[in-house]
Short mmCIF file of C-alpha atoms and ligand atoms in Angstrom, two decimals:
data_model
loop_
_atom_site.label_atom_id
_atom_site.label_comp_id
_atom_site.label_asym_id
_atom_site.label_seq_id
_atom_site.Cartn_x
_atom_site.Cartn_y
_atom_site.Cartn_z
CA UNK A 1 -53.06 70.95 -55.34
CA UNK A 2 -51.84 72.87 -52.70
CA UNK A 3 -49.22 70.38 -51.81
CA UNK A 4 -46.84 72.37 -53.30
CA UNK A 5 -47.38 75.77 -50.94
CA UNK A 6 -47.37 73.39 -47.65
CA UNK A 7 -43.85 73.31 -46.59
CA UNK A 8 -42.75 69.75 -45.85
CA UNK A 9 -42.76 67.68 -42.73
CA UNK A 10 -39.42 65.93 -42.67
CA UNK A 11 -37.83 66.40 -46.06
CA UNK A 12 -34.22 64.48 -46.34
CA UNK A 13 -31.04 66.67 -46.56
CA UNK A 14 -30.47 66.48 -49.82
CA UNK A 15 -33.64 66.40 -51.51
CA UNK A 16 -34.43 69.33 -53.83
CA UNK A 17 -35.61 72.24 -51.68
CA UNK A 18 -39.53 72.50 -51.71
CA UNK A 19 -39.47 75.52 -54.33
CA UNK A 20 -36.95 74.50 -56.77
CA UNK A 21 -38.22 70.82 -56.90
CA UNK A 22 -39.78 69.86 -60.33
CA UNK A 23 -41.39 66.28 -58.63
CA UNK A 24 -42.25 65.12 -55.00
CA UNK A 25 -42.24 61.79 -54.26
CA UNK A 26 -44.80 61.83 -51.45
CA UNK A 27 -44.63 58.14 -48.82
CA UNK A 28 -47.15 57.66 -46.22
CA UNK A 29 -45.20 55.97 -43.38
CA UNK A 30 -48.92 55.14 -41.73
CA UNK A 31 -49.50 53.32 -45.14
CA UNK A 32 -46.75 51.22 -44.56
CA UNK A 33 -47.44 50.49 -41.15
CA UNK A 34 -50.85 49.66 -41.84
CA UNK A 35 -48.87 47.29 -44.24
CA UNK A 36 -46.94 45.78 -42.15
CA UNK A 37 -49.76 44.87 -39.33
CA UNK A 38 -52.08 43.82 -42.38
CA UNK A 39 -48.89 41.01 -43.59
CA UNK A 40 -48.66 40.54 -39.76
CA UNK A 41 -52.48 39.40 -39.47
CA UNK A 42 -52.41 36.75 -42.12
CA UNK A 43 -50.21 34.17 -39.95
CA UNK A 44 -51.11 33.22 -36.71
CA UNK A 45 -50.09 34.81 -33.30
CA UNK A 46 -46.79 32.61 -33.11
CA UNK A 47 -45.15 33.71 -35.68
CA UNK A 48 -43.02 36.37 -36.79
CA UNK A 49 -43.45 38.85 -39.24
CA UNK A 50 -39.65 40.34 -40.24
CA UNK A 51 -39.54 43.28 -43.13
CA UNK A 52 -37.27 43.09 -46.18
CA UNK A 53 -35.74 46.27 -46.94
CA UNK A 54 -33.83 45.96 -49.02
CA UNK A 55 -32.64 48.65 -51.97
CA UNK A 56 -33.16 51.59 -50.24
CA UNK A 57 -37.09 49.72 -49.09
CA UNK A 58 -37.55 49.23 -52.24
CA UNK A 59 -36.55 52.84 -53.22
CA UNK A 60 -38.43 54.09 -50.62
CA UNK A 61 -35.91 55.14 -48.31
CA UNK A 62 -34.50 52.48 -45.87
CA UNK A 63 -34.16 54.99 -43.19
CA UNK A 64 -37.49 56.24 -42.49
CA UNK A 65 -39.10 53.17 -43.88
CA UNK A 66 -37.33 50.64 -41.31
CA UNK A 67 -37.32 53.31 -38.49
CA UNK A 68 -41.72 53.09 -38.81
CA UNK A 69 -41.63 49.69 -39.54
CA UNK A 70 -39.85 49.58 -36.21
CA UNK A 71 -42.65 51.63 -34.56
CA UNK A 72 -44.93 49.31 -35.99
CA UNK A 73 -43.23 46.41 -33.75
CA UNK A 74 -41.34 44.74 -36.28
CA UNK A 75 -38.25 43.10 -34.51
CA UNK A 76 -36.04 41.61 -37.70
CA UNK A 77 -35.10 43.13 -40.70
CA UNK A 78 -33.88 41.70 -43.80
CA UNK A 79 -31.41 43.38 -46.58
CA UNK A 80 -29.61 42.07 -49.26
CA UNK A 81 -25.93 43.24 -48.64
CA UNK A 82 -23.61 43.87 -46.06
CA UNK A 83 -23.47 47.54 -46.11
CA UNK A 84 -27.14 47.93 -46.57
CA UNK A 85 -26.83 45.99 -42.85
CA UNK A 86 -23.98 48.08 -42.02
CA UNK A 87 -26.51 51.40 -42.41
CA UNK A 88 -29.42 49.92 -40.86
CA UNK A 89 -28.08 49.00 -37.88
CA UNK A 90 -26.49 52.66 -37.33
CA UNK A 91 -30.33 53.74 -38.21
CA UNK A 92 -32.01 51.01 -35.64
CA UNK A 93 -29.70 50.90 -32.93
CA UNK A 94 -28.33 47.68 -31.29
CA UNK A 95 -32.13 46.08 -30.62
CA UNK A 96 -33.73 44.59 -33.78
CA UNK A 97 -32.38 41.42 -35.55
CA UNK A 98 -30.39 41.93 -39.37
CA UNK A 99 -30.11 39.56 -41.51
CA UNK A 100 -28.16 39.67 -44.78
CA UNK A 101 -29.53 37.84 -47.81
CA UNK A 102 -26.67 37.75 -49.99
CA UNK A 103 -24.34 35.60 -47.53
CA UNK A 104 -20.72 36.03 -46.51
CA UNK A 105 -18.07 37.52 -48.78
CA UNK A 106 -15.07 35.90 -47.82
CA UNK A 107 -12.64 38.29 -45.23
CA UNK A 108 -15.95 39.82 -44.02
CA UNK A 109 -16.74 38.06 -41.15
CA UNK A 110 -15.49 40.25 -38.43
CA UNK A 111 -17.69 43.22 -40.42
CA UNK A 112 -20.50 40.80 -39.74
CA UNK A 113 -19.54 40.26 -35.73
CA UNK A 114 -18.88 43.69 -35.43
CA UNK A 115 -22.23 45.29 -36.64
CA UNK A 116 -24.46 42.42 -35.00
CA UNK A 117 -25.37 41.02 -38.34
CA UNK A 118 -26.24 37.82 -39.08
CA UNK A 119 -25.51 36.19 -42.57
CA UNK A 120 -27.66 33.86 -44.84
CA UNK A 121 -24.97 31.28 -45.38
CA UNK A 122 -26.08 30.37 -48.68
CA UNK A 123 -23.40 27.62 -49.54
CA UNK A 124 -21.65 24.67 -47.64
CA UNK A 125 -18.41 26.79 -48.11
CA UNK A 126 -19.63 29.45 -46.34
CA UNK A 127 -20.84 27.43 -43.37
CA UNK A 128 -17.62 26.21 -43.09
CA UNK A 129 -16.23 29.52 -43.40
CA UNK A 130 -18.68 30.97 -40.23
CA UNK A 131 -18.07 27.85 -38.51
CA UNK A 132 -13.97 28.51 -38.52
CA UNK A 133 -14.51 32.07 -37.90
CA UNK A 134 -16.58 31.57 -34.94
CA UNK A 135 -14.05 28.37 -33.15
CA UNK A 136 -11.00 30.77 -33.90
CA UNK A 137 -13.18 33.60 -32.33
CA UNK A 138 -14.25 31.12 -29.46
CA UNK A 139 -17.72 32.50 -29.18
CA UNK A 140 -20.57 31.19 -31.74
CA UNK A 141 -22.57 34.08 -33.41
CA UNK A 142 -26.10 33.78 -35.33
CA UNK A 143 -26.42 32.50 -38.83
CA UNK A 144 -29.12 30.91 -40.77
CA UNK A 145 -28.82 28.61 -43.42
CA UNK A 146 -30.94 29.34 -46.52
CA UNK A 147 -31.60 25.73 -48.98
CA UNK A 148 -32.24 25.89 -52.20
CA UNK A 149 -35.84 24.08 -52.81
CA UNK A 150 -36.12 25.04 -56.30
CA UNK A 151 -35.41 28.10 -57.06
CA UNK A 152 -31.78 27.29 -58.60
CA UNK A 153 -30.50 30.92 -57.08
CA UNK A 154 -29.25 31.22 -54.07
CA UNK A 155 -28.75 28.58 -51.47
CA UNK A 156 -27.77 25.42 -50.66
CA UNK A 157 -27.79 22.80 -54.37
CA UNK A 158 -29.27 19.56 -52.88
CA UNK A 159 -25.41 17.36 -53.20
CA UNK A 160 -24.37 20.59 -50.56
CA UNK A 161 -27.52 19.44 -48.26
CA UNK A 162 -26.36 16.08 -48.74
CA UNK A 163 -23.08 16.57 -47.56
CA UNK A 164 -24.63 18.65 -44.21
CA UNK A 165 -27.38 15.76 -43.39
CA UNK A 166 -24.81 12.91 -43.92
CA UNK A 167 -22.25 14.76 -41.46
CA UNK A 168 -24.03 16.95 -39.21
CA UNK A 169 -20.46 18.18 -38.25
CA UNK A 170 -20.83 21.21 -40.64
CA UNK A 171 -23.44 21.98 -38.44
CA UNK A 172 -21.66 22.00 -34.79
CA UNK A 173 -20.63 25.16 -33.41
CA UNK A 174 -22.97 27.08 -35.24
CA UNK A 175 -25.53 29.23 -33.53
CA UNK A 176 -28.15 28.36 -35.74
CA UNK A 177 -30.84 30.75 -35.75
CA UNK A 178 -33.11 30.24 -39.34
CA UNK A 179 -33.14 27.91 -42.06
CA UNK A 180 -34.89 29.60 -44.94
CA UNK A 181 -35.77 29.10 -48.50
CA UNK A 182 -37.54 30.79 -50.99
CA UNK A 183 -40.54 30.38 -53.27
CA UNK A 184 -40.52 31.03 -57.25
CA UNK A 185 -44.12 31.47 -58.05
CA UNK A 186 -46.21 32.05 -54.69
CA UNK A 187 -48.12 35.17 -56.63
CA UNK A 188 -49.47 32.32 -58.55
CA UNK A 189 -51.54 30.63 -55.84
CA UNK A 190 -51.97 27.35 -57.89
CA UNK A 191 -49.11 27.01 -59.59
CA UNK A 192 -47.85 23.23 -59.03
CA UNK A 193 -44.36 24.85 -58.25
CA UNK A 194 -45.76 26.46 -54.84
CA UNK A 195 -46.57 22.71 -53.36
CA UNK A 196 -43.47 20.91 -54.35
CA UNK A 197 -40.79 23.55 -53.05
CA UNK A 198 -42.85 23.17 -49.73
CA UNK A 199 -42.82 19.59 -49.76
CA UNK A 200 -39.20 19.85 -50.60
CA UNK A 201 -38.67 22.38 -47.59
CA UNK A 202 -40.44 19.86 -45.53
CA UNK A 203 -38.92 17.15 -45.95
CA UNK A 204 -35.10 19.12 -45.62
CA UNK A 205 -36.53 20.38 -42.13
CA UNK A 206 -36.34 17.22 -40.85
CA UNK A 207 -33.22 16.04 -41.20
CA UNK A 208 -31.83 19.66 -40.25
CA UNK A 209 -31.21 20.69 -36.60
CA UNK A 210 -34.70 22.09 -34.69
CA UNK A 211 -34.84 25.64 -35.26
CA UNK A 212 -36.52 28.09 -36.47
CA UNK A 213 -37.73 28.12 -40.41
CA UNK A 214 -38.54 31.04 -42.59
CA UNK A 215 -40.37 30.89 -46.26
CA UNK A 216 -42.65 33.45 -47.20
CA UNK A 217 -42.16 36.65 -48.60
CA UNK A 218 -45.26 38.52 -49.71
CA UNK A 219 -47.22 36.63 -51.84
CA UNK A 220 -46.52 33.21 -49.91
CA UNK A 221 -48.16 34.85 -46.94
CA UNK A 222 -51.35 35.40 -48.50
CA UNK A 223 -51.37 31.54 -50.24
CA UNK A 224 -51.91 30.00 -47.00
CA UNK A 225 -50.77 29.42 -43.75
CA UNK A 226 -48.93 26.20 -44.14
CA UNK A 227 -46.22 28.44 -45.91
CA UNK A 228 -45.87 30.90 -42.92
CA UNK A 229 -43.70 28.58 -40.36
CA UNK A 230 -42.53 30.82 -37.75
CA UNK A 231 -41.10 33.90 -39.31
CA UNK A 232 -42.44 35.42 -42.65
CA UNK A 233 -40.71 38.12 -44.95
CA UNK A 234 -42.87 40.52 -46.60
CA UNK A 235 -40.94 43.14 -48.67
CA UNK A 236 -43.04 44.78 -51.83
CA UNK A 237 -46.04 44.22 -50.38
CA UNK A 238 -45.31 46.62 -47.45
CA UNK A 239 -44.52 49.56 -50.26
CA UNK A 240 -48.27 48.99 -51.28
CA UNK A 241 -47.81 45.85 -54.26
CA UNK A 242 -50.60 43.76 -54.47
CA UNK A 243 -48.83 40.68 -53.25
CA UNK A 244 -52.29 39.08 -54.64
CA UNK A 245 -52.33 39.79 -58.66
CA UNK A 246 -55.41 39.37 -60.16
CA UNK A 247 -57.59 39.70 -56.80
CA UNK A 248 -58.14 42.88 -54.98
CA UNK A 249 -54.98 44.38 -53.52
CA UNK A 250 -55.16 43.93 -49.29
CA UNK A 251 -52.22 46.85 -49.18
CA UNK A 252 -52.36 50.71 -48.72
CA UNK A 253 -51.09 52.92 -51.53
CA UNK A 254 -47.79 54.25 -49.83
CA UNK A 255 -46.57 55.71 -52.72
CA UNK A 256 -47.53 59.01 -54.58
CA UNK A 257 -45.00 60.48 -57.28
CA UNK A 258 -45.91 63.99 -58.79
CA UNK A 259 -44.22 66.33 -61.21
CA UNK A 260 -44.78 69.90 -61.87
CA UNK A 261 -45.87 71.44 -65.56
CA UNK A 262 -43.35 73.26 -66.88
CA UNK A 263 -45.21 74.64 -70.11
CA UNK A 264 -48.78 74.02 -71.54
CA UNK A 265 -49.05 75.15 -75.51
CA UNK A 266 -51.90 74.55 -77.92
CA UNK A 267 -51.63 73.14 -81.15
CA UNK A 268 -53.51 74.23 -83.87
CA UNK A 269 -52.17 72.76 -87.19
CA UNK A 270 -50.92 69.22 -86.77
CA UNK A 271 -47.36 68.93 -85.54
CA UNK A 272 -45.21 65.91 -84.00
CA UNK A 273 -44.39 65.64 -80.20
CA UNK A 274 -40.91 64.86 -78.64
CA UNK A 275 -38.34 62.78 -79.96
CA UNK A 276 -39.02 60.40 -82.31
CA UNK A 277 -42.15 62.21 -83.75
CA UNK A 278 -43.86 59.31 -82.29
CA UNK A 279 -47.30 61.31 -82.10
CA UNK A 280 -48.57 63.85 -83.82
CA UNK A 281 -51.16 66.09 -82.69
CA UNK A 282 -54.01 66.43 -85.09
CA UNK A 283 -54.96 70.08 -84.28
CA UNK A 284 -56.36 71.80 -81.48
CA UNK A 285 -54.87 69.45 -78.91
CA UNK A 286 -53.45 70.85 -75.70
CA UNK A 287 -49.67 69.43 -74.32
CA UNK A 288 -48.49 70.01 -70.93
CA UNK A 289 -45.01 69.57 -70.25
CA UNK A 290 -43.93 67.67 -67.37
CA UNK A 291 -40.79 67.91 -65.14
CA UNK A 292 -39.98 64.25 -64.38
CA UNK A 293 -38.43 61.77 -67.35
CA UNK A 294 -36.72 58.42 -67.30
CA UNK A 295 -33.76 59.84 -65.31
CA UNK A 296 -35.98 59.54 -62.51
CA UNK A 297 -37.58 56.32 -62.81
CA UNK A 298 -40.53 57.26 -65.45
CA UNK A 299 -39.48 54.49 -67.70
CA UNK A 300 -39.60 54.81 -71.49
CA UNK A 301 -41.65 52.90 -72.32
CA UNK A 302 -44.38 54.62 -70.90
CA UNK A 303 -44.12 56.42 -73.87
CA UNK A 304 -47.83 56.71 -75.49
CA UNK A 305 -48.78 54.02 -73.42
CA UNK A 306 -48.47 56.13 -69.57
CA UNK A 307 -51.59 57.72 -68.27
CA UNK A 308 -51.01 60.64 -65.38
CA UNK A 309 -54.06 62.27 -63.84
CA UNK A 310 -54.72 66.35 -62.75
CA UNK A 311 -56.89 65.56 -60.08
CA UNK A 312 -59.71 63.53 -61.54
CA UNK A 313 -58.84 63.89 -64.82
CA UNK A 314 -56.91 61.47 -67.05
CA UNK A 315 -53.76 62.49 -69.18
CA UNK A 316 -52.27 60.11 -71.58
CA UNK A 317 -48.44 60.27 -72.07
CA UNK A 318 -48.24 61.86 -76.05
CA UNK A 319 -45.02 61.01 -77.93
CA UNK A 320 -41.88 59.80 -76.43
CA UNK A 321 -40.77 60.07 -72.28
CA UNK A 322 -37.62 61.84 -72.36
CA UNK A 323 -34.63 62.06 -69.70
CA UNK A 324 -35.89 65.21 -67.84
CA UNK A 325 -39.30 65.77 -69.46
CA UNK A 326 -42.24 64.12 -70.55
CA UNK A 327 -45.55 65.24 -72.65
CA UNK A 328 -49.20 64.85 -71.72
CA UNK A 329 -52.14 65.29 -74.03
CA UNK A 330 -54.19 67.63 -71.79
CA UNK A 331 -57.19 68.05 -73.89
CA UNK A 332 -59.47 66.83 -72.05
CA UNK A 333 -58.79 68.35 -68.82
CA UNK A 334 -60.28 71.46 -68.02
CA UNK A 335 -58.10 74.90 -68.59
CA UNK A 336 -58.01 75.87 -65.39
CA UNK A 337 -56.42 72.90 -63.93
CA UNK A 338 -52.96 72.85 -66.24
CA UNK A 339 -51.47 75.67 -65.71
CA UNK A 340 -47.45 76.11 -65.54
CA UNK A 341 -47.02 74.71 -61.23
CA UNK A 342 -49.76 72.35 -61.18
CA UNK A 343 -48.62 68.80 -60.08
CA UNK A 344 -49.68 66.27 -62.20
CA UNK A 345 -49.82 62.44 -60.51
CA UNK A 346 -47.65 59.91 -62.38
CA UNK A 347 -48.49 57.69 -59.28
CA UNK A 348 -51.25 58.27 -57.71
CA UNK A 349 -54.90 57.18 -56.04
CA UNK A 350 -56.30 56.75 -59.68
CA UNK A 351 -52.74 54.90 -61.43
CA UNK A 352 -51.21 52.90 -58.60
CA UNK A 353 -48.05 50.88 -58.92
CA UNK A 354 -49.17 48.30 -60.05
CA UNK A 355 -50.33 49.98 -62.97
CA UNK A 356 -47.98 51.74 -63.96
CA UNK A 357 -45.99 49.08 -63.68
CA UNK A 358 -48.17 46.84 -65.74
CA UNK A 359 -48.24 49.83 -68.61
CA UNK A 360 -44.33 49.88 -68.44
CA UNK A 361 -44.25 46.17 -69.31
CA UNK A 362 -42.76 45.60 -66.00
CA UNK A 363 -43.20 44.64 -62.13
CA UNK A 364 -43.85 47.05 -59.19
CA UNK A 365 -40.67 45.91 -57.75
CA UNK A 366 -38.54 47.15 -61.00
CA UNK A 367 -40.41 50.60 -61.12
CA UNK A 368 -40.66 51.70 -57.29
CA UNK A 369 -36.38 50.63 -57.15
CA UNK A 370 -35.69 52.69 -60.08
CA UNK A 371 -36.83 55.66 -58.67
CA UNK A 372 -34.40 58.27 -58.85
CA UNK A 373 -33.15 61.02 -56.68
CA UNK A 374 -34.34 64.33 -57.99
CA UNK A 375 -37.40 64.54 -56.13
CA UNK A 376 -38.25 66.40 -53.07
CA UNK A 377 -39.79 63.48 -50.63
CA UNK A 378 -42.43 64.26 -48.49
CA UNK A 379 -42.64 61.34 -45.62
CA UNK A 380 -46.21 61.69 -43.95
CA UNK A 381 -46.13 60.32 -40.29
CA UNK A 382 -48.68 60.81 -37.87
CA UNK A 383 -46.29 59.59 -35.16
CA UNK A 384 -44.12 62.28 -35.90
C1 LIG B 1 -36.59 40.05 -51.73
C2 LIG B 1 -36.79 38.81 -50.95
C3 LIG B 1 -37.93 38.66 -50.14
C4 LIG B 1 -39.09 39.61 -50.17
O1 LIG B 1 -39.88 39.29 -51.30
P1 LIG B 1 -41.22 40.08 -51.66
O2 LIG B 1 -41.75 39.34 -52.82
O3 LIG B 1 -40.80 41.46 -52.00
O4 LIG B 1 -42.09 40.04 -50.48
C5 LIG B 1 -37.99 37.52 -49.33
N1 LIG B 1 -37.00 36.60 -49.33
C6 LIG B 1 -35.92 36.71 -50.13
C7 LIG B 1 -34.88 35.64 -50.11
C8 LIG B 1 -35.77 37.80 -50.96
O5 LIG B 1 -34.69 37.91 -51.76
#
């Protein structure tokens, strides 16, 4: 509890100063690095483990996230747009590989060339849009070619691949670095789906040109090692996701959110909470209220189904989460620990992600990149 007095260690420019802050989104950089190594273990000693970090690292901030991930020995990062590559690479310097997901716009090449960043052709149009770019430039500059093996989003459609295999021109000139693809159901680790896409990658691999070949983000890396090839892509499982639903999660909690009480009242004779009168307070039930709402990423439909904890204790959400403000039934938690200051855990050690996520009717991924920006973040580094 006496997070709040300890002035922070590296708090971003324009995060809420330490007093005036109503939540604090605590990450623990050593967490994630832990991650990382832990994703990094599962495949063998040849192959690469990259990082996805995309959105922000999953709303974790790509700055400091990619910058430990970095420390952590990670060599190729993954985002899903240009400018997301655009930022990382002023935040990494010229060393570590960046690869952009979402392919080539067309006219953006150069932006590409110029920042060292190497696109995810996902179509045969925009291989034969690198491939021009590159002859008229006279100097070939890394791709990778992502296929599609059944996951109907993005990448090459199989009548594209056709086209490639049955003239390999497309394919001279290029400076081929990856071929990817990507799975659909690897955090089910026996759905039928998970076998035929890699048969299906298989079987394009060898009729493409020999290079490297990437498949697995998170979940694929724990299935097994036939889907690791020789670079993997982790991304939610690095922010502390169980990549491994239903089993024990292998990750460390990186993430802690926390919101101040604003106000703690006692209600005698019964009376309705927040909008909606959605609950109603029978008598002699103690509310806290919160500072953090759906504006920052406490979805609404945590309302009466959230639970927050003051330090051991649990604290259902009562009535409806509002933008700015939510209400907990405090009843059962001692006096002494609501008072007006105390930070209440809306993720914590006793409601990770995942289940919060799982009470919001939704996925880690959803809730950790809708975090908003009001908070004052606290990133704990004990490199730093
Ligand atoms: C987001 C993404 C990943 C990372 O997936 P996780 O499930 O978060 O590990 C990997 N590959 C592609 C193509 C992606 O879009």
């Amino acid at each position: 509890m006496n997070d709040i007095l300890t002035p922070p260690p590296s708090p971003l420019p324009n995060t809420p100063d330490v007093r005036r802050a109503g939540a604090f989104l605590t990450i623990d950089l050593d967490a994630l690095k832990t991650n990382w190594l832990t994703c990094d273990r599962q495949s063998a000693d040849d192959v690469e483990t990259a990082a996805v970090v995309k959105a922000a690292a999953y709303g974790l901030g790509a700055e400091r996230a990619a910058l430990a991930l970095q420390s952590a020995g990670c060599k190729t990062f993954f985002v899903a747009t240009i400018d997301e590559g655009i930022h990382l690479r002023e935040v990494l310097g010229s060393g570590p590989a960046i690869h952009i997901f979402n392919g080539l716009m067309d006219g953006a090449e150069r932006d590409f060339t110029h920042h060292q960043l190497t696109p995810v052709l996902n179509s045969l149009a925009e291989i034969d849009a690198w491939r021009a770019y590159c002859t008229g430039a006279g100097e070939a500059q890394p791709c990778d070619i992502h296929v599609d093996t059944g996951m109907s989003r993005l990448g090459l459609p199989d009548d594209e691949l056709q086209k490639v295999i049955d003239d390999p021109d497309h394919l001279t000139h290029l400076k081929l670095d990856m071929i990817l693809s990507h799975l659909s159901v690897s955090e089910i680790t026996d759905h039928p789906k998970n076998a035929e896409q890699l048969a299906k990658f298989r079987q394009i691999l060898v009729h493409m040109p020999p290079t490297r070949a990437a498949f697995a983000n998170s979940s694929a890396i724990f299935l097994s090692p036939e889907y690791h090839f020789d670079v993997t892509r982790p991304g939610v499982a690095l922010y502390g996701v169980n990549p491994t639903p239903g089993q024990p999660n292998p990750m460390a909690q990186v993430l802690r959110l926390q919101a101040k009480i604003l106000q703690v009242r006692t209600i005698d004779t019964p009376q309705t909470v927040g909008y909606g009168a959605t609950h109603t307070a029978q008598g002699c039930e103690r509310i806290a209220t919160v500072s953090l709402g759906y504006a920052d990423g406490y979805r609404r439909n945590l309302s009466n189904s959230g639970v927050a904890y003051i330090g051991e204790y649990p604290a259902p959400v009562a009535g409806r989460v509002s933008m700015d403000l939510l209400t907990l039934d405090v009843s059962n938690v001692p006096e002494a620990l609501c008072r007006p200051g105390t930070l209440v855990d809306l993720i914590g050690p006793h409601n990770p992600v995942d289940d919060v996520a799982e009470r919001a009717g939704t996925i880690g991924y959803e809730l950790l990149t809708g975090l908003g920006t009001r908070f004052h973040r606290v990133y704990l580094d004990s490199e730093t």
